[in-house]
mmCIF file of C-alpha atoms in Angstrom:
data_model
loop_
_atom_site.group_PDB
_atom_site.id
_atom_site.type_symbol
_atom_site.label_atom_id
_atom_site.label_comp_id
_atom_site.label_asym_id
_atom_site.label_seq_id
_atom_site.Cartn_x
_atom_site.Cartn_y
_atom_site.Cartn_z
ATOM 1 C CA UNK A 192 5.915 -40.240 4.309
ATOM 2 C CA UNK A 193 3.596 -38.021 3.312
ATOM 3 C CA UNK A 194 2.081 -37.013 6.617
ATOM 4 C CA UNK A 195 5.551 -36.615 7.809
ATOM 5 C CA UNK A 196 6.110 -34.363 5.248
ATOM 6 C CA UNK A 197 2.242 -32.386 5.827
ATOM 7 C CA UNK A 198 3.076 -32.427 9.366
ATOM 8 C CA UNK A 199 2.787 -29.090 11.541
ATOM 9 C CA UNK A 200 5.610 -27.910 14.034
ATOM 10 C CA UNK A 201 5.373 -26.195 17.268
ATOM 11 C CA UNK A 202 5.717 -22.886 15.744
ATOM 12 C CA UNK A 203 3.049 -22.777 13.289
ATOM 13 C CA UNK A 204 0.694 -24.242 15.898
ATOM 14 C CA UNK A 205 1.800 -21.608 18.200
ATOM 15 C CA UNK A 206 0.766 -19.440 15.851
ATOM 16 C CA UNK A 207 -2.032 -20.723 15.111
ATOM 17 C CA UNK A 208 -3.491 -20.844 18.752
ATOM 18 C CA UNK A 209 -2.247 -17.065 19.242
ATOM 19 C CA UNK A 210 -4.609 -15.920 16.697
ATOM 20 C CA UNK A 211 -7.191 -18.138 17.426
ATOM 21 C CA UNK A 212 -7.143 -17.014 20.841
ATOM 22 C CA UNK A 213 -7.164 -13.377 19.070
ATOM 23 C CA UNK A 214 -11.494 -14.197 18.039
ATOM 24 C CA UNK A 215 -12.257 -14.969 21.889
ATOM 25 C CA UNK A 216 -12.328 -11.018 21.990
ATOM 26 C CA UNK A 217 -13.709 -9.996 18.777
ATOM 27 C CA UNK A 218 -13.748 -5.879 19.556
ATOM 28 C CA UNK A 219 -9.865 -6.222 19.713
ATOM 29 C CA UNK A 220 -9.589 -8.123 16.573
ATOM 30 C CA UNK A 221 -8.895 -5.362 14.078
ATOM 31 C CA UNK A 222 -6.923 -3.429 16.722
ATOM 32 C CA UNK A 223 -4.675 -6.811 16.742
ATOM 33 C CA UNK A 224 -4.620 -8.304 13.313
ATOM 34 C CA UNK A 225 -3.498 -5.606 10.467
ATOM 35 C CA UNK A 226 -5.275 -7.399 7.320
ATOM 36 C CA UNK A 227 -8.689 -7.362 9.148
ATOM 37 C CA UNK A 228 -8.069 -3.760 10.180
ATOM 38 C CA UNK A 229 -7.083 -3.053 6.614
ATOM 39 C CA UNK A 230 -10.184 -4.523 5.258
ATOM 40 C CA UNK A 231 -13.074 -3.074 7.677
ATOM 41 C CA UNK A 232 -11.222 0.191 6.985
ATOM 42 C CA UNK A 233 -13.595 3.465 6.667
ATOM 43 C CA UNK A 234 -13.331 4.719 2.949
ATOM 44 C CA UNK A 235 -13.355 8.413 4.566
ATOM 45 C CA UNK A 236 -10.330 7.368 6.899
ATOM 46 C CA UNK A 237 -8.253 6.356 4.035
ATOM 47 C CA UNK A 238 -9.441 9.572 1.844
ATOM 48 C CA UNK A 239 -8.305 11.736 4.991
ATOM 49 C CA UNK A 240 -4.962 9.997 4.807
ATOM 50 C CA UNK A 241 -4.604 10.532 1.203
ATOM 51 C CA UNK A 242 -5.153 14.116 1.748
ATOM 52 C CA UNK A 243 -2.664 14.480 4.290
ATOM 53 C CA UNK A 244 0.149 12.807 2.469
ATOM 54 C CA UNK A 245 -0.852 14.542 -1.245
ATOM 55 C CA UNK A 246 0.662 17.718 -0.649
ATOM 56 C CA UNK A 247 4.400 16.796 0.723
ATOM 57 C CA UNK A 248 4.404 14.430 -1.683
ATOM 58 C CA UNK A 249 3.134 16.878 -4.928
ATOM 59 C CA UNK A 250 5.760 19.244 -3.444
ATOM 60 C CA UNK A 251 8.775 16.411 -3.384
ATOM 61 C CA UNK A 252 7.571 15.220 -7.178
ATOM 62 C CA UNK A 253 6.962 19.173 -8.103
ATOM 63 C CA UNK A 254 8.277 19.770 -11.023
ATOM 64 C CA UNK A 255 8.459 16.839 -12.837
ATOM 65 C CA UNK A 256 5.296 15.109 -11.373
ATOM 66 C CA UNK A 257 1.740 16.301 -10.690
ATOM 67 C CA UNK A 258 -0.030 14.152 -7.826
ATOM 68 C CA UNK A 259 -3.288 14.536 -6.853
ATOM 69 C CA UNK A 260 -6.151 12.246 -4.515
ATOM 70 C CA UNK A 261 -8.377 9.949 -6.040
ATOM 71 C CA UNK A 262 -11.341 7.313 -5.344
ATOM 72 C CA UNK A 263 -10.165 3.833 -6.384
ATOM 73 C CA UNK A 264 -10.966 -0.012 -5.778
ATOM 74 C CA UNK A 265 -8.334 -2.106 -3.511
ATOM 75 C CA UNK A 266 -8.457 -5.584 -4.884
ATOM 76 C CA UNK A 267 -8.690 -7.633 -1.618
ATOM 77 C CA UNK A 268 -7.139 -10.740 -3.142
ATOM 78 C CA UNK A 269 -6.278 -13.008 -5.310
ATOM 79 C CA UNK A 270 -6.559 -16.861 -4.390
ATOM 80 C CA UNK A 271 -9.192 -16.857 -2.393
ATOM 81 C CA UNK A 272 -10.855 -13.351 -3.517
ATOM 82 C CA UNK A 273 -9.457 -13.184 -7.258
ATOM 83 C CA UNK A 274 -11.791 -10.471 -8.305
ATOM 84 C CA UNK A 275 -13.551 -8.582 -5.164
ATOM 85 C CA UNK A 276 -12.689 -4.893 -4.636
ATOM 86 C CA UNK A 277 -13.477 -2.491 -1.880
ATOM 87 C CA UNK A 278 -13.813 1.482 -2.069
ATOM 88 C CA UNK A 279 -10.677 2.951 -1.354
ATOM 89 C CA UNK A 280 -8.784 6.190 -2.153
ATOM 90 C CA UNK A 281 -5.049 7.282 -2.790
ATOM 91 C CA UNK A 282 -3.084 8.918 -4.579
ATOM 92 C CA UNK A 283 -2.697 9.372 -8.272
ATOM 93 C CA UNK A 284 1.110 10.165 -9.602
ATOM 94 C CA UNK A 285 1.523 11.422 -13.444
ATOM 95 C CA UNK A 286 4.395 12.884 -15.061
ATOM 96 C CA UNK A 287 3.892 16.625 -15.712
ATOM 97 C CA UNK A 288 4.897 16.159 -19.389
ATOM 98 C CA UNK A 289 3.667 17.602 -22.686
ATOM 99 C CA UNK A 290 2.503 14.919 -24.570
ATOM 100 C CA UNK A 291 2.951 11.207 -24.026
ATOM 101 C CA UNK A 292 6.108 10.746 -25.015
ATOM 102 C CA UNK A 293 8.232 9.769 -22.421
ATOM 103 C CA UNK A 294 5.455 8.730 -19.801
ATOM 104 C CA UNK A 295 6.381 4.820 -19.899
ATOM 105 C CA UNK A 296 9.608 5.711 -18.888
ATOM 106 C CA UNK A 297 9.088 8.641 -16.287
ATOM 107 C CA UNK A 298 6.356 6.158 -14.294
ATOM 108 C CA UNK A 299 9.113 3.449 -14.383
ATOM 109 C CA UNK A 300 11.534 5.448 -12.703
ATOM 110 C CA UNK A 301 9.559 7.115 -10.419
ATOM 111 C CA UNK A 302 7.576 3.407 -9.454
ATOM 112 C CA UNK A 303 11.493 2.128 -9.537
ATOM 113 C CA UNK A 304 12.798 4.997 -6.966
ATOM 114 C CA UNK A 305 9.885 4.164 -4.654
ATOM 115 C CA UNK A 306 10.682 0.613 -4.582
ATOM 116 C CA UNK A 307 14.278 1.055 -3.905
ATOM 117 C CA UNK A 308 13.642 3.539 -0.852
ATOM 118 C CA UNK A 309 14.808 2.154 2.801
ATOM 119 C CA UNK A 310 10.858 1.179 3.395
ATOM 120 C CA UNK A 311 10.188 0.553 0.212
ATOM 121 C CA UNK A 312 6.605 1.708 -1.503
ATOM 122 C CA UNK A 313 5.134 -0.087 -3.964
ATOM 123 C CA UNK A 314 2.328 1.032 -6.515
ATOM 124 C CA UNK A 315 1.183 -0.168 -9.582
ATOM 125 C CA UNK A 316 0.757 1.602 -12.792
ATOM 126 C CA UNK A 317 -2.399 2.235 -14.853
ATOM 127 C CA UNK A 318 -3.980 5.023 -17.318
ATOM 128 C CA UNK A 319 -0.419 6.768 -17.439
ATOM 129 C CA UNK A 320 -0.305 7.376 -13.842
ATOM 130 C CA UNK A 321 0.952 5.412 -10.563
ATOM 131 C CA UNK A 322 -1.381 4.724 -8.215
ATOM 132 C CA UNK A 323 -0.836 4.510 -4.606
ATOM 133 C CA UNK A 324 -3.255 3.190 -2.130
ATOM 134 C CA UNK A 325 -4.228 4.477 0.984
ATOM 135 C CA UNK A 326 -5.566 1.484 2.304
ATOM 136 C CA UNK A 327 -2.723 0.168 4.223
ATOM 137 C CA UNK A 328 -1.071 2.971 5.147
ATOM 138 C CA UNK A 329 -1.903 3.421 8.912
ATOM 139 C CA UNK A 330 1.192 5.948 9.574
ATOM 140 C CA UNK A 331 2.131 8.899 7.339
ATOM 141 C CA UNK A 332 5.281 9.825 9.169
ATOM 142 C CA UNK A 333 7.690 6.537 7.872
ATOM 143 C CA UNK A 334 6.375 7.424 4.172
ATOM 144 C CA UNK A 335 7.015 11.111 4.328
ATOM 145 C CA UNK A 336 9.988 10.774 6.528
ATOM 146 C CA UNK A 337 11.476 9.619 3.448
ATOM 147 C CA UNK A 338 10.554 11.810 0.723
ATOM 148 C CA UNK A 339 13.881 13.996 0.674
ATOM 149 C CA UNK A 340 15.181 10.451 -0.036
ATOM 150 C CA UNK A 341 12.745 10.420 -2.585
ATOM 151 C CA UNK A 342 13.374 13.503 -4.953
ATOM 152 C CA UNK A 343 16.970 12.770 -4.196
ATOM 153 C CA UNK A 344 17.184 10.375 -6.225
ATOM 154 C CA UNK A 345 14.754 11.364 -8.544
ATOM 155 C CA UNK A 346 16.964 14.267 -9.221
ATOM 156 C CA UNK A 347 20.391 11.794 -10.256
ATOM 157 C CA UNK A 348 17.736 10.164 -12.176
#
């Protein structure tokens, strides 16, 4: 019963094979497989995306959020890779607020609004700012296509 149960289908040995087949050519590799692309990532390729998304993004947060770029560490994983990091940058979001009153809840909403846009944008929080990483983010245009979204709601907020 048991290897009945273990058993592969077709489809994940199709898959298999397909990305097998993907290592006969290893100079296509990260061209074909996103996470490997992701990971042999330049540092100064993801800074130079950070910088070109920082300021639409300070101006759709303006007034209530100041966002600025900043070197971090991408945590590559967690079951196989629980505690390596890589260099990275992105972007660091902080409520433009006098004091710290009121932070927890201005970084929920804002990390809450990102999450509920159409693609949605996920962060994680840390040192009274969100963070955003760069490292993934091959094309600006589907984020900042949807910043008017973004202060939208923000605003009814």
């Amino acid at each position: 019963p048991m290897k009945r149960a273990l058993r592969l289908s077709k489809l994940p040995l199709a898959a298999l094979e397909a990305t097998l087949q993907l290592y006969l050519q290893p100079e296509l590799l990260t061209t074909h497989l996103p996470t490997l692309r992701w990971l042999t990532r330049k540092e100064e390729d993801i800074s130079a995306m950070a910088a070109a998304v920082q300021p639409a993004l300070a101006e759709a947060l303006a007034p209530r959020y100041r966002v600025r770029t900043v070197r971090m560490k991408s945590q590559i994983g967690s079951g196989s890779l629980p505690v390596d990091t890589l260099p990275s940058a992105g972007l660091a979001i902080a409520p433009d607020l006098p004091g710290k009153r009121g932070m927890g809840t201005a970084l929920d909403a804002l990390a809450t609004a990102l999450r509920d846009l159409p693609m949605p944008v996920v962060g994680r929080i840390g040192d009274d700012q969100l963070l955003l990483d760069c490292r993934c983010l091959d094309d600006a245009a589907p984020l900042l296509g949807q910043l008017g979204t973004l202060r939208k709601r923000l605003l009814e907020a």
